[in-house]
mmCIF file of C-alpha atoms (C1' of nucleotides) in Angstrom:
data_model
loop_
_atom_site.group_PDB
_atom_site.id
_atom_site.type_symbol
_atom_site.label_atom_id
_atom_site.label_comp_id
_atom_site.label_asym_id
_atom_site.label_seq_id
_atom_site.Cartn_x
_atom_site.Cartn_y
_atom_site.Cartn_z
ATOM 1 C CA UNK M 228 0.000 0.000 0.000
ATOM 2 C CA UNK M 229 0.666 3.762 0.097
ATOM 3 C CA UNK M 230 1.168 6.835 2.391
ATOM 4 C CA UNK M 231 -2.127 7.839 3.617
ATOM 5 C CA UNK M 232 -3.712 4.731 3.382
ATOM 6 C CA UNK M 233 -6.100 4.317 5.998
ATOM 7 C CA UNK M 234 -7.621 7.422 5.722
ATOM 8 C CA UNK M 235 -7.579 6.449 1.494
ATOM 9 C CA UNK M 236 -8.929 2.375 2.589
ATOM 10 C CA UNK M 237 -11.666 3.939 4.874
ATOM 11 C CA UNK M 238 -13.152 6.381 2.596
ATOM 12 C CA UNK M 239 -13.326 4.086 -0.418
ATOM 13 C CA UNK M 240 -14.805 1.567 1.811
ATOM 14 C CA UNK M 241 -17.373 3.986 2.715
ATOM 15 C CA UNK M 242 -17.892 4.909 -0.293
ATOM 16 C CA UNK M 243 -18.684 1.213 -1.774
ATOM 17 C CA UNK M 244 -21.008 0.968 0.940
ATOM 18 C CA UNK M 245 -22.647 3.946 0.360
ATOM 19 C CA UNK M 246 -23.906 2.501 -2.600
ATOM 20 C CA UNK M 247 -25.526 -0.160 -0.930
ATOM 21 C CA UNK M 248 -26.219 0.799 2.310
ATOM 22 C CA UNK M 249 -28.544 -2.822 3.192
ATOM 23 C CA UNK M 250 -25.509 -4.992 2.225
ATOM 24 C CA UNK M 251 -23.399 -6.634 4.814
ATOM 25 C CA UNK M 252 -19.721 -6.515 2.994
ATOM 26 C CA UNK M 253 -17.297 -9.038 4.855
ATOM 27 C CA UNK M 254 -13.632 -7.858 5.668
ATOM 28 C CA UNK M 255 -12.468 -10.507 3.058
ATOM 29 C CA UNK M 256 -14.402 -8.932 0.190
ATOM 30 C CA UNK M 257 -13.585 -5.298 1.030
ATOM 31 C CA UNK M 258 -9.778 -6.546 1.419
ATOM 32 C CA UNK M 259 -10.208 -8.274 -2.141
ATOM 33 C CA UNK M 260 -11.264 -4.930 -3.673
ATOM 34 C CA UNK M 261 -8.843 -2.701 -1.942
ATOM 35 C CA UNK M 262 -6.105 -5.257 -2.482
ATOM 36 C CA UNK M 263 -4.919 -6.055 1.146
ATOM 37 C CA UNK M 264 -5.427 -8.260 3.916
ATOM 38 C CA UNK M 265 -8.846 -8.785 5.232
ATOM 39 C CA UNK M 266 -6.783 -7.956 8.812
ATOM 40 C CA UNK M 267 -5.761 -4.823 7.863
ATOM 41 C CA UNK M 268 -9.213 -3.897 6.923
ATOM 42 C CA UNK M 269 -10.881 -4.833 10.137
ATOM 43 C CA UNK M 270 -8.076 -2.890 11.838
ATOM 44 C CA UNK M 271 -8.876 0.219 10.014
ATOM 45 C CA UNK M 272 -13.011 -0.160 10.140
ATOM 46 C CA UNK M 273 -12.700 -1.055 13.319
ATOM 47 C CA UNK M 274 -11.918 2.622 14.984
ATOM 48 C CA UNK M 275 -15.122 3.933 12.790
ATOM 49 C CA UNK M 276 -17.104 1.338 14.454
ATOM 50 C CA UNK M 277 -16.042 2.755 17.869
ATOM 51 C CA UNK M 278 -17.048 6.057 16.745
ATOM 52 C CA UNK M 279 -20.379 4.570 15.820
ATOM 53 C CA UNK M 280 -19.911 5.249 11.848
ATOM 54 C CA UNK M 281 -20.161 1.341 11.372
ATOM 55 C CA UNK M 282 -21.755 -1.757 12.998
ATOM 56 C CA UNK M 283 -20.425 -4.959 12.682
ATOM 57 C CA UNK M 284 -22.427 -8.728 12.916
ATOM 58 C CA UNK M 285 -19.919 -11.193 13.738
ATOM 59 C CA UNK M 286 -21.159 -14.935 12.898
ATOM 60 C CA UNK M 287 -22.639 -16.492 9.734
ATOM 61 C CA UNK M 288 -23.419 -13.862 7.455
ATOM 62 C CA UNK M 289 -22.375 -11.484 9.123
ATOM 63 C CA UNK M 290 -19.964 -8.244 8.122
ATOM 64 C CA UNK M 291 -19.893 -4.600 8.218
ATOM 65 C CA UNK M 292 -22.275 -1.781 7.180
ATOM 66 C CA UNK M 293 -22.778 1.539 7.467
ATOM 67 C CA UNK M 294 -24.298 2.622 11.181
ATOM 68 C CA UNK M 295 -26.159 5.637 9.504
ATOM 69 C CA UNK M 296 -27.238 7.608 6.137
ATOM 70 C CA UNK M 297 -24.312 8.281 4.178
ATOM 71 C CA UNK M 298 -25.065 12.225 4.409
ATOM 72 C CA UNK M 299 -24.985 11.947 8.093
ATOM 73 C CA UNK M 300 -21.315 10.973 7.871
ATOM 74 C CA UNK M 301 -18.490 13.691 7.076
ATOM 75 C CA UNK M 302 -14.850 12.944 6.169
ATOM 76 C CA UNK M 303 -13.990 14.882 9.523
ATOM 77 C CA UNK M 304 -16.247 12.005 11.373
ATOM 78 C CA UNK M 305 -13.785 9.693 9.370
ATOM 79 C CA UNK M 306 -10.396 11.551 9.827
ATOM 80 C CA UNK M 307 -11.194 12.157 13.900
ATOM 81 C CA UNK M 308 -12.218 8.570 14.082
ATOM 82 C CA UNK M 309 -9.228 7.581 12.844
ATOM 83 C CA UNK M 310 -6.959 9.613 14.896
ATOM 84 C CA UNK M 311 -5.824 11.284 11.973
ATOM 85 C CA UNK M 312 -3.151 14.354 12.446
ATOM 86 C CA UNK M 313 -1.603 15.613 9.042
ATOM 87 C CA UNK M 314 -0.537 19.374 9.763
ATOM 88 C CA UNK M 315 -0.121 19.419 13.503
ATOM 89 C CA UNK M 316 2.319 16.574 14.997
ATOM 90 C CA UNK M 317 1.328 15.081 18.396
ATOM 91 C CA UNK M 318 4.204 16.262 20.089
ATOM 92 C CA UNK M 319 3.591 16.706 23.992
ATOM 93 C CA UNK M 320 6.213 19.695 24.565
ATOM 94 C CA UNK M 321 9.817 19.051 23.711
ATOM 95 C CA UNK M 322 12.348 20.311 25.676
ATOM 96 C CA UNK M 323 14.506 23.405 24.766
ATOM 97 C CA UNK M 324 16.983 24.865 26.897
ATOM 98 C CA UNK M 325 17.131 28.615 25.166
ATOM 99 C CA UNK M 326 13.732 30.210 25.773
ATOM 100 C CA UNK M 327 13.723 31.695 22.575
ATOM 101 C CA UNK M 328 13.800 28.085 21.133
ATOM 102 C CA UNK M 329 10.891 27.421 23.572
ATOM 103 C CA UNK M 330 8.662 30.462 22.569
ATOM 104 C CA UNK M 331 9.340 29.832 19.081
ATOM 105 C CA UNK M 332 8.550 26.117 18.897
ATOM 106 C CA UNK M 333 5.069 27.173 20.745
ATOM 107 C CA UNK M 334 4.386 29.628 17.917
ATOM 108 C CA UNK M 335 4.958 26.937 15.481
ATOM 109 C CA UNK M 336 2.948 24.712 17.124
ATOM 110 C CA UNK M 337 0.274 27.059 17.723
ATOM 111 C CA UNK M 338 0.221 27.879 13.486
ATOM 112 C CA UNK M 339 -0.228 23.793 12.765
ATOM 113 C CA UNK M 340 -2.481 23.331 15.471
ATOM 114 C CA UNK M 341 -5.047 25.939 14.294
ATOM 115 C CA UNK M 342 -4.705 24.585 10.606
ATOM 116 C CA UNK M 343 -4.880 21.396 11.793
ATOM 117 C CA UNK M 344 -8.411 22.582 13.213
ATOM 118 C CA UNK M 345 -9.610 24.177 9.601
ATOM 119 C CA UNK M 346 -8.568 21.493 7.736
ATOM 120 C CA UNK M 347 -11.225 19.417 10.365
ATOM 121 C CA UNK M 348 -13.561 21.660 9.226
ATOM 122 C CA UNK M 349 -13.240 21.606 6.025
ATOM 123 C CA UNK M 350 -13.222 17.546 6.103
ATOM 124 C CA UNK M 351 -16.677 18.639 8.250
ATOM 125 C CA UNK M 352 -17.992 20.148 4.488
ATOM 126 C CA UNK M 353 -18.105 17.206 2.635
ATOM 127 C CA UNK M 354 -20.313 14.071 3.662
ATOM 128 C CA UNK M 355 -19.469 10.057 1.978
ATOM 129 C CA UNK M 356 -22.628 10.617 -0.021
ATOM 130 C CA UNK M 357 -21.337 14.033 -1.582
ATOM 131 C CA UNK M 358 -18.087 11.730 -2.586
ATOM 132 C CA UNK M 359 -19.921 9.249 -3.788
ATOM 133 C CA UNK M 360 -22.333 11.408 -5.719
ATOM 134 C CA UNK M 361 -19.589 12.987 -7.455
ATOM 135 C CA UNK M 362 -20.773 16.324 -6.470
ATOM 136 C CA UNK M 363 -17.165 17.632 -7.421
ATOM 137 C CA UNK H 248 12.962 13.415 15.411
ATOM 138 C CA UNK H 249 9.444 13.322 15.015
ATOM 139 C CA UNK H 250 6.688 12.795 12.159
ATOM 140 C CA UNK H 251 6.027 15.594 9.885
ATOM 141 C CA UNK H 252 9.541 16.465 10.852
ATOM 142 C CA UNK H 253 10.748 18.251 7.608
ATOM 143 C CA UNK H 254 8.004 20.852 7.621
ATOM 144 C CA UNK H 255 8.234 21.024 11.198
ATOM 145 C CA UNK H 256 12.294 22.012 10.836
ATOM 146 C CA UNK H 257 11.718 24.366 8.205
ATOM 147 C CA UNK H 258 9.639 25.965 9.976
ATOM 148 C CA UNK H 259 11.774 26.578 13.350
ATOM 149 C CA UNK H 260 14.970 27.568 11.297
ATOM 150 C CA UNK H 261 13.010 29.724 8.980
ATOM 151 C CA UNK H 262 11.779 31.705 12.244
ATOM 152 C CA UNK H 263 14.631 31.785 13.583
ATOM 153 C CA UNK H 264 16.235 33.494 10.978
ATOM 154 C CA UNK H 265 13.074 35.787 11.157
ATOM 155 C CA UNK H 266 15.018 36.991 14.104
ATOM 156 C CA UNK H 267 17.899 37.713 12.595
ATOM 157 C CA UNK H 268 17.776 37.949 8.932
ATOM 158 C CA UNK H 269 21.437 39.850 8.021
ATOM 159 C CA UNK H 270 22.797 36.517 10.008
ATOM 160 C CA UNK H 271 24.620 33.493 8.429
ATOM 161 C CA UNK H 272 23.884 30.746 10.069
ATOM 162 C CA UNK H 273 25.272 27.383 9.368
ATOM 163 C CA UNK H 274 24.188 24.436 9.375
ATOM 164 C CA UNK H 275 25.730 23.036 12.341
ATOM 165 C CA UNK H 276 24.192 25.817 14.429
ATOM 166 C CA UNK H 277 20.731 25.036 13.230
ATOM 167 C CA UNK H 278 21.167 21.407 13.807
ATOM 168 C CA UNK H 279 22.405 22.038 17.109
ATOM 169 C CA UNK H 280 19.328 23.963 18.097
ATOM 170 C CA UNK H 281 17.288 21.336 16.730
ATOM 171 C CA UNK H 282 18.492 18.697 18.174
ATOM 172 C CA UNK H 283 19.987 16.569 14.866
ATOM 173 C CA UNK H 284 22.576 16.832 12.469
ATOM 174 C CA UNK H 285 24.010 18.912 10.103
ATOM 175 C CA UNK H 286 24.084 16.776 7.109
ATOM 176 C CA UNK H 287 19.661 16.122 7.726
ATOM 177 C CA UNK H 288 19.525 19.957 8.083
ATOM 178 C CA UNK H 289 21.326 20.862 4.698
ATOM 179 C CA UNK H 290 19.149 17.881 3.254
ATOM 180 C CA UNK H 291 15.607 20.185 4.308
ATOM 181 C CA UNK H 292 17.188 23.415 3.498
ATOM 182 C CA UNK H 293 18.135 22.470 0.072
ATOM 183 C CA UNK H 294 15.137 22.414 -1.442
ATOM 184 C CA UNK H 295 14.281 25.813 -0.147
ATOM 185 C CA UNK H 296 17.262 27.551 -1.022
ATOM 186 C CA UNK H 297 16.481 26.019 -4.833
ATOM 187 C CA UNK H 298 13.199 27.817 -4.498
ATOM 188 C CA UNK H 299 14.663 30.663 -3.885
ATOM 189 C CA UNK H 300 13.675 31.292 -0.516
ATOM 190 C CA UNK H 301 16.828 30.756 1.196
ATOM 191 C CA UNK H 302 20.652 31.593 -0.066
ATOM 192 C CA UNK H 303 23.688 29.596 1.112
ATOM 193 C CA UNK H 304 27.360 30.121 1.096
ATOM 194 C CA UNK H 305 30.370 27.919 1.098
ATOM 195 C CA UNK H 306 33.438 28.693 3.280
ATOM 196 C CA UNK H 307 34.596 29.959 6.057
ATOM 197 C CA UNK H 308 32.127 32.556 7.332
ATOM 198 C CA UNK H 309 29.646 31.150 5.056
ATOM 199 C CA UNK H 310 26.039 29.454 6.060
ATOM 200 C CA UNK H 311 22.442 29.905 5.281
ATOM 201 C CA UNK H 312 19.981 32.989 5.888
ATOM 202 C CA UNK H 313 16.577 34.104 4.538
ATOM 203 C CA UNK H 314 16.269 35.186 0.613
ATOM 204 C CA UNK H 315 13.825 37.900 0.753
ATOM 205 C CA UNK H 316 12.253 39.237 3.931
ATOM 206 C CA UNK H 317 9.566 37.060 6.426
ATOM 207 C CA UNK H 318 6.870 39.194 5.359
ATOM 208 C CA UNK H 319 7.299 37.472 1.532
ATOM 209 C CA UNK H 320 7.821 33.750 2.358
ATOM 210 C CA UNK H 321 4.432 32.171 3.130
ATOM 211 C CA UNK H 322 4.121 28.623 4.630
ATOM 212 C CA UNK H 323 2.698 27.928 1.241
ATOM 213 C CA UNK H 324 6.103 28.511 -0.372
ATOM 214 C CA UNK H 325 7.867 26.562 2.528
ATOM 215 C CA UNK H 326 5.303 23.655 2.108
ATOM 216 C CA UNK H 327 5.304 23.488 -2.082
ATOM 217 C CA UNK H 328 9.297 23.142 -1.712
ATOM 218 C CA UNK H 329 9.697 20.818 0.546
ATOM 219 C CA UNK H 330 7.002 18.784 -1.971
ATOM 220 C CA UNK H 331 4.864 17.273 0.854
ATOM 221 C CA UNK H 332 1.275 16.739 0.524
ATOM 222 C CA UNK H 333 -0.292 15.853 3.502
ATOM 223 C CA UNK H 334 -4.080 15.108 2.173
ATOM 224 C CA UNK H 335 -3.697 13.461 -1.281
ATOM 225 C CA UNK H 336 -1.110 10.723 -1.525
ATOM 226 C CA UNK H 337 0.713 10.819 -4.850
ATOM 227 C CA UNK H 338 -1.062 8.117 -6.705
ATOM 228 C CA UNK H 339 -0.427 7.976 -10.468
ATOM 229 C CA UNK H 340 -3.015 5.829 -11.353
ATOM 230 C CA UNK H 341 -3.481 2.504 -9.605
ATOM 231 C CA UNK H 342 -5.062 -0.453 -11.583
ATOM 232 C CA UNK H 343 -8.792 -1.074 -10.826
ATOM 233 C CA UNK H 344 -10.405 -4.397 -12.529
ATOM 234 C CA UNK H 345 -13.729 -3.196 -11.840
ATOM 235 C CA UNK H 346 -15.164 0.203 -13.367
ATOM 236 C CA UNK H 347 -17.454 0.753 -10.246
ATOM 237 C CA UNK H 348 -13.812 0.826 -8.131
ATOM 238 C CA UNK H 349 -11.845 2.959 -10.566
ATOM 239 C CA UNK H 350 -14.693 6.017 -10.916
ATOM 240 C CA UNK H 351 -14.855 5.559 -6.763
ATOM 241 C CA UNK H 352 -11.332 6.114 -6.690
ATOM 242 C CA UNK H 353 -11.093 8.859 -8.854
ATOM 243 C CA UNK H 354 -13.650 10.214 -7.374
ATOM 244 C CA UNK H 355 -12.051 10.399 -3.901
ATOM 245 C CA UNK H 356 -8.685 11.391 -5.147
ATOM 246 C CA UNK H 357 -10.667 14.680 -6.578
ATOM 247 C CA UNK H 358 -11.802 15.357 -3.236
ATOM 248 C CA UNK H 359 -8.625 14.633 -1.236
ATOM 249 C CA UNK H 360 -7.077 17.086 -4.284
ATOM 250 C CA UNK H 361 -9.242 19.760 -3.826
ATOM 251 C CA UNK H 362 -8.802 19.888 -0.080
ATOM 252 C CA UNK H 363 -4.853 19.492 -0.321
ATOM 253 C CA UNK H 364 -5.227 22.566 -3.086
ATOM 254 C CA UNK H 365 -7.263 24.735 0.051
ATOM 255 C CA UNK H 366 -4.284 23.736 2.630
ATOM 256 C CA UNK H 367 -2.208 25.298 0.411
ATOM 257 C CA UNK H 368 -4.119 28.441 -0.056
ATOM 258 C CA UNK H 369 -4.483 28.400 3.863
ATOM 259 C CA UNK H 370 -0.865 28.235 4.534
ATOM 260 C CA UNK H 371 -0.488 31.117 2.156
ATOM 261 C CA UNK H 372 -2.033 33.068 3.959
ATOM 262 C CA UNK H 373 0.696 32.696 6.593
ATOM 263 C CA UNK H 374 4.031 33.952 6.959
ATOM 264 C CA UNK H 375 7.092 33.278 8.767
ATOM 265 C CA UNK H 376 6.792 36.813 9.786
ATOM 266 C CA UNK H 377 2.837 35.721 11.114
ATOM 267 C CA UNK H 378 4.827 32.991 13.056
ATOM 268 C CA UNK H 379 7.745 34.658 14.047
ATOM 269 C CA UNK H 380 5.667 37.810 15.402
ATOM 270 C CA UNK H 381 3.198 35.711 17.598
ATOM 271 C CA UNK H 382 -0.146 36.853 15.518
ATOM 272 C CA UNK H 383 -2.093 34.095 17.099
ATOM 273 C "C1'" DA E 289 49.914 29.062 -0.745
ATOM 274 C "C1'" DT E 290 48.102 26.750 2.899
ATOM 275 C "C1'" DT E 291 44.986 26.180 6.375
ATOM 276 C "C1'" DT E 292 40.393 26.442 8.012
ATOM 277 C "C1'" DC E 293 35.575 26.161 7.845
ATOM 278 C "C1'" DA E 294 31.647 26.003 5.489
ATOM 279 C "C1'" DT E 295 28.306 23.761 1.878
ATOM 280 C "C1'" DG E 296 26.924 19.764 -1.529
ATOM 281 C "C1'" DT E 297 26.292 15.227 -2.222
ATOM 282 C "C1'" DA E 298 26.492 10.345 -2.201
ATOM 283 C "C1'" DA E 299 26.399 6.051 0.099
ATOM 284 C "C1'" DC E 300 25.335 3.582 3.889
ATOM 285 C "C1'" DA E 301 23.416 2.331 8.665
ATOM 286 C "C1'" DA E 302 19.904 2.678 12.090
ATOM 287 C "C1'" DT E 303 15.540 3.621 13.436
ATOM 288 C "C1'" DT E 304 10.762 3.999 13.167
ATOM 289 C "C1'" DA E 305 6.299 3.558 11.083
ATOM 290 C "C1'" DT E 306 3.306 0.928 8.542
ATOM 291 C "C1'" DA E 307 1.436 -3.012 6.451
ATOM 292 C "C1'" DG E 308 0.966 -7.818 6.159
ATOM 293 C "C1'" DT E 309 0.536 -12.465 8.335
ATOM 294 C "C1'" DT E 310 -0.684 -16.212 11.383
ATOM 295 C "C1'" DG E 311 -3.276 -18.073 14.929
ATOM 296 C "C1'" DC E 312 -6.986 -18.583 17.752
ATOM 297 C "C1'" DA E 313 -11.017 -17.226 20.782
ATOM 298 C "C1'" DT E 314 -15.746 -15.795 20.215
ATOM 299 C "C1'" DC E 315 -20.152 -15.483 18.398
ATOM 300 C "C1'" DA E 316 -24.253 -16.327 15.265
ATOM 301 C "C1'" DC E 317 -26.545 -18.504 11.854
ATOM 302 C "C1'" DT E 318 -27.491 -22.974 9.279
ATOM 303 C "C1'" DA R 89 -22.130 -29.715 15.642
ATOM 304 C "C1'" DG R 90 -20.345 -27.205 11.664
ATOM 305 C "C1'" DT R 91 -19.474 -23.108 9.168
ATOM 306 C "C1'" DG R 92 -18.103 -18.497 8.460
ATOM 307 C "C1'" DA R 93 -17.741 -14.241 10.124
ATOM 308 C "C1'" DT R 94 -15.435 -10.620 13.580
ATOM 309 C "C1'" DG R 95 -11.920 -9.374 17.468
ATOM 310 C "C1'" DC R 96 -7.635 -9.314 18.942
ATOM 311 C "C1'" DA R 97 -2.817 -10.289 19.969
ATOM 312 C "C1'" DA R 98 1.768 -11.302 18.559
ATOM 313 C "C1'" DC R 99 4.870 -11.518 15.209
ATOM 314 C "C1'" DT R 100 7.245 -10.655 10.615
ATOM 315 C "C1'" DA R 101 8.236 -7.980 6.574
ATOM 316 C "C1'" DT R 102 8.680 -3.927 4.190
ATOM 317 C "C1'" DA R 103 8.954 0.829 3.414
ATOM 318 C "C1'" DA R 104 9.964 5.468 4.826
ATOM 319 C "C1'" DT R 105 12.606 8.433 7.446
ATOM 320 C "C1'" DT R 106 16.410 9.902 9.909
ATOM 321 C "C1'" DG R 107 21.082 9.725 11.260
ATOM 322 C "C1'" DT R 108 26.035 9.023 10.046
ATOM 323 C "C1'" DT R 109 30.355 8.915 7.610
ATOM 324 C "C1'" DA R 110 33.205 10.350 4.037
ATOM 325 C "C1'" DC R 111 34.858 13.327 0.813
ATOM 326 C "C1'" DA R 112 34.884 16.857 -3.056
ATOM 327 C "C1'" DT R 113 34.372 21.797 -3.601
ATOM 328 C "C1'" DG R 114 34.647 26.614 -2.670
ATOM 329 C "C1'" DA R 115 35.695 30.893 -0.028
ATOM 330 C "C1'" DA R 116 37.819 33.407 3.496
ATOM 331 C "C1'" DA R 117 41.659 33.985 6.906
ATOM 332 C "C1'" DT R 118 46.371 33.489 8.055
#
DNA sequence: ATTTCATGTAACAATTATAGTTGCATCACT
DNA sequence: AGTGATGCAACTATAATTGTTACATGAAAT
């Protein structure tokens, strides 16, 4: 796979079932599309079902589908559910002896941190349905 | 180091030169204050200095400082050298056997390209002077 | 001129992050 | 019971990133 992936594997997988919203898609199939393990899918899905974006019916024909209406579900429910953080790095306070250093590395921080919020936002805009609808 | 670790650099040295913008600074100072070495330093700075928003200098006395002043380099600039993107993963084209798949996938690749195109024009609207002078 | 100190770059090692795999317990439907 | 799915843990493999060493090159200082 790629860079980005699970945010990438989760939103096509959304997005396939978004087209059928009924069906019950097994971890095998959706791994057989995306080309990966079934493992890795269930590890990625499984954070969105812990958000409550997904249930999941273990058992004979059982599998995964969408917990909700694919406009009720935004690609910031996604990217938070998946503990996504692409601008601002989880970094709990380095140390830095000058002060300077210190004050300057909180301004930095401080930049990311409040794109890191718009960008949330933004990914707030735009529901599964609206990428599955090809609204763009 | 950390994750997003190039950007994150760039952005410390860059307002640190803020500071001081007649000043050369080498590379072995900057790593220093960073915390790494020389050698990864030069490797992040290079690409800026071929964008023309840093100059360097060889020998004694030489080093790196700041091209034009804070006010005209934008974290856009910083971001577009350095040739991250964060949102869309560089993806020329993966095979898809089904058609259903491939239009899904292009279709989410136009969204995650539009948003990475609005990060862009966010972090334009930043400078290292914004960072440097604690507008937040 | 020679020494000194810096960048520029390549090649390699070490580390870390991510993805893939195997194995098995658990649960539900047939 | 038997089958086929998830859930989860532990491990391996691979890729990406960072760190290191070595050396050529260039510019200033002596």
């Amino acid at each position: 796979m790629k860079r980005n992936s699970r945010l990438s594997l989760a939103l096509h997988t959304l997005g396939h079932m978004a087209a059928e919203p009924k069906q019950w898609k097994t971890s095998a199939d959706i791994a057989a599309h995306a080309g990966t393990n079934p493992v890795v899918v269930r590890r990625v899905l499984g954070p969105l079902r812990k958000a409550g974006l997904l249930v999941s019916e273990k058992g004979h024909s059982g599998g995964w589908k969408l917990a909700r209406s694919p406009q009720e579900i935004t690609l910031a429910d996604v990217y938070l559910a998946l503990d996504e953080r692409l601008i601002a790095p989880d970094d709990p306070h380095a140390n830095h002896h000058c002060s300077i250093e210190h004050a300057l590395h909180e301004q930095v921080s401080k930049v990311l941190e409040g794109i890191e919020r718009e960008l949330v936002e933004r990914f707030a805009t735009t529901s599964i349905a609206d990428v599955q609808n090809m609204k763009y």
